[in-house]
mmCIF file of C-alpha atoms in Angstrom:
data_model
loop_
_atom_site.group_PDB
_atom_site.id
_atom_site.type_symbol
_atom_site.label_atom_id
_atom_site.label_comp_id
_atom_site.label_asym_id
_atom_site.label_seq_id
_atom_site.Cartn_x
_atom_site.Cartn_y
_atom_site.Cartn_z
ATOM 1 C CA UNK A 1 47.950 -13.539 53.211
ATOM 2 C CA UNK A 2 49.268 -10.727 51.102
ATOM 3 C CA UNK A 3 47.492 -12.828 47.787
ATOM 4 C CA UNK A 4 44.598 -12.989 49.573
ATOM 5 C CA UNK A 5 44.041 -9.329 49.936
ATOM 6 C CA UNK A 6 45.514 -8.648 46.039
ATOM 7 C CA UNK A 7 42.929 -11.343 45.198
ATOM 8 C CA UNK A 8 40.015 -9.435 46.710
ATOM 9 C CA UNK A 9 41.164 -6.126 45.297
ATOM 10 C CA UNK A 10 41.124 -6.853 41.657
ATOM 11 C CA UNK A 11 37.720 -8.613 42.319
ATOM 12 C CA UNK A 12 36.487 -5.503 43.827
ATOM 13 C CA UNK A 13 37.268 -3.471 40.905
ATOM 14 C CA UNK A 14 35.957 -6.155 38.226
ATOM 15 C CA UNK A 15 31.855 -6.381 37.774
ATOM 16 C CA UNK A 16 30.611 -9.323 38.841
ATOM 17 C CA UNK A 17 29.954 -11.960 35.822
ATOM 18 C CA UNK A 18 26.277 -11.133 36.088
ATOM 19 C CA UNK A 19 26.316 -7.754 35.671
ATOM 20 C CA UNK A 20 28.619 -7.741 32.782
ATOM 21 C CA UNK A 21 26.308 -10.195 30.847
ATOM 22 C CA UNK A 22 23.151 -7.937 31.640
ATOM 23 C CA UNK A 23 24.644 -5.231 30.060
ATOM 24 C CA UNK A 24 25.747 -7.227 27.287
ATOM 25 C CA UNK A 25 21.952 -8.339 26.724
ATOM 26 C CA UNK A 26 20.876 -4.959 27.015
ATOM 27 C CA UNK A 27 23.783 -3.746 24.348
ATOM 28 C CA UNK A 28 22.245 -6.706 21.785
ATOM 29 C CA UNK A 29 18.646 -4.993 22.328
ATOM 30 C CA UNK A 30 19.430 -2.144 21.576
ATOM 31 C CA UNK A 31 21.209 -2.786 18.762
ATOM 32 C CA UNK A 32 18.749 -4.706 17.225
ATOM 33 C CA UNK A 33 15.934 -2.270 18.070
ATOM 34 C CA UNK A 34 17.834 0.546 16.144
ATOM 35 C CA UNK A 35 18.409 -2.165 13.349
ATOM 36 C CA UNK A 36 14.743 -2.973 13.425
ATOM 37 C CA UNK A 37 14.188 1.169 13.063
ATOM 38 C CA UNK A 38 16.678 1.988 10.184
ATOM 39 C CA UNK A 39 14.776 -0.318 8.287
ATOM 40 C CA UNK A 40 11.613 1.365 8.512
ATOM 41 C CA UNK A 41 12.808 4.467 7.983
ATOM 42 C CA UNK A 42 14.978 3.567 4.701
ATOM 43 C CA UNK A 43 11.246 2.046 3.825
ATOM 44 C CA UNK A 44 9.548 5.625 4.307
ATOM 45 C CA UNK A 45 12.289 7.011 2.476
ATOM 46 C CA UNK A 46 11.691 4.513 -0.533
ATOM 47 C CA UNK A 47 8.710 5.059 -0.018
ATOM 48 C CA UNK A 48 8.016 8.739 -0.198
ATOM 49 C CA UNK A 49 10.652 8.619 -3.129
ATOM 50 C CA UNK A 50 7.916 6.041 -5.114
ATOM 51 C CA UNK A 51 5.322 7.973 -4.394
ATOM 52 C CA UNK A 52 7.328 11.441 -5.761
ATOM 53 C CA UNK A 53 8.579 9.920 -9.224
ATOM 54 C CA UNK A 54 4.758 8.442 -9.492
ATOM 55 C CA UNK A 55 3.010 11.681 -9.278
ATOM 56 C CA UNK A 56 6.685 12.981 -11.777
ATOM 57 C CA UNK A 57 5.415 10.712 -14.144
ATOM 58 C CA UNK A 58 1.973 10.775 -14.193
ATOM 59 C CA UNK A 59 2.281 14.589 -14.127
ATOM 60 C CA UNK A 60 4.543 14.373 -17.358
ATOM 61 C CA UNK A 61 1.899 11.677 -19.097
ATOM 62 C CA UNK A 62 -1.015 13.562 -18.546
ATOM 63 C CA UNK A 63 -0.106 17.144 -18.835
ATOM 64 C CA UNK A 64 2.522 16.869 -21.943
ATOM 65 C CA UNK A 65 2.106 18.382 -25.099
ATOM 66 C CA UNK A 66 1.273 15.378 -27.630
ATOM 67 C CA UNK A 67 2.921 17.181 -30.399
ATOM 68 C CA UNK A 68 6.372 18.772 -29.013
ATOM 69 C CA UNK A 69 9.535 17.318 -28.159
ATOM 70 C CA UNK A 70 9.742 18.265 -25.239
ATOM 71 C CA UNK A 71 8.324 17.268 -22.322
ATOM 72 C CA UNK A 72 6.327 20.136 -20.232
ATOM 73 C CA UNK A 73 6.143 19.093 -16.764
ATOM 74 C CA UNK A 74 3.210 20.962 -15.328
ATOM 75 C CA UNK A 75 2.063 19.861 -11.934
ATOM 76 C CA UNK A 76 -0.305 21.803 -10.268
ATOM 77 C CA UNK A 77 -1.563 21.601 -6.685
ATOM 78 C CA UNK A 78 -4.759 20.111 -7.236
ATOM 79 C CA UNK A 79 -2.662 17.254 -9.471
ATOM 80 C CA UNK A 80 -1.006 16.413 -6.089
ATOM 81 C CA UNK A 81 -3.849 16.922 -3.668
ATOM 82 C CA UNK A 82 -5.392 13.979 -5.499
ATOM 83 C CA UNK A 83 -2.659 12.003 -6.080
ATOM 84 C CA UNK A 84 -1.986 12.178 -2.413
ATOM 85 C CA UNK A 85 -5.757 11.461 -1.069
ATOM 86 C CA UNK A 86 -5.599 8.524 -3.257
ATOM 87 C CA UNK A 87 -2.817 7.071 -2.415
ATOM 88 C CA UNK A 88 -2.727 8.115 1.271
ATOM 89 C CA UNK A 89 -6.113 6.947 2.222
ATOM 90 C CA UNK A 90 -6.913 3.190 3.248
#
């Protein structure tokens, strides 16, 4: 009798088997959703640092001095208003 009741009390304070694997579905989902979204953001990231050393270079290539060692960078907004609207636009 008294194993009986000790029985019933620790199964009263365990979750049943169901319960435990919902939640463990649930904890894969959601794990693999926020996988799913780090690797779209690292993407924009690589992305928008592409798309930054593109409009670097092309800045340096079109806007250098031909005859001086060093290279000038001079970007000016209208450089990367068209760079963008070019490259932005489908």
């Amino acid at each position: 009798m008294e194993g009986e009741r000790v029985r019933r009390a620790e199964q009263g304070r365990r979750l049943p088997e169901d319960v435990m694997a919902g939640l463990f579905l649930v904890v894969v989902v959601v794990m693999v959703v926020i996988g799913v979204l780090m690797v779209y953001i690292l993407y924009a990231l690589l992305s928008l640092i592409v798309l930054a050393f593109c409009v670097w270079y092309s800045c340096v290539i079109w806007r250098s001095p031909r005859n001086d060692q060093q290279l000038i960078v001079e970007c000016d907004s209208e450089i990367l208003r068209q760079h963008l609207e070019r490259w932005w636009t489908f």
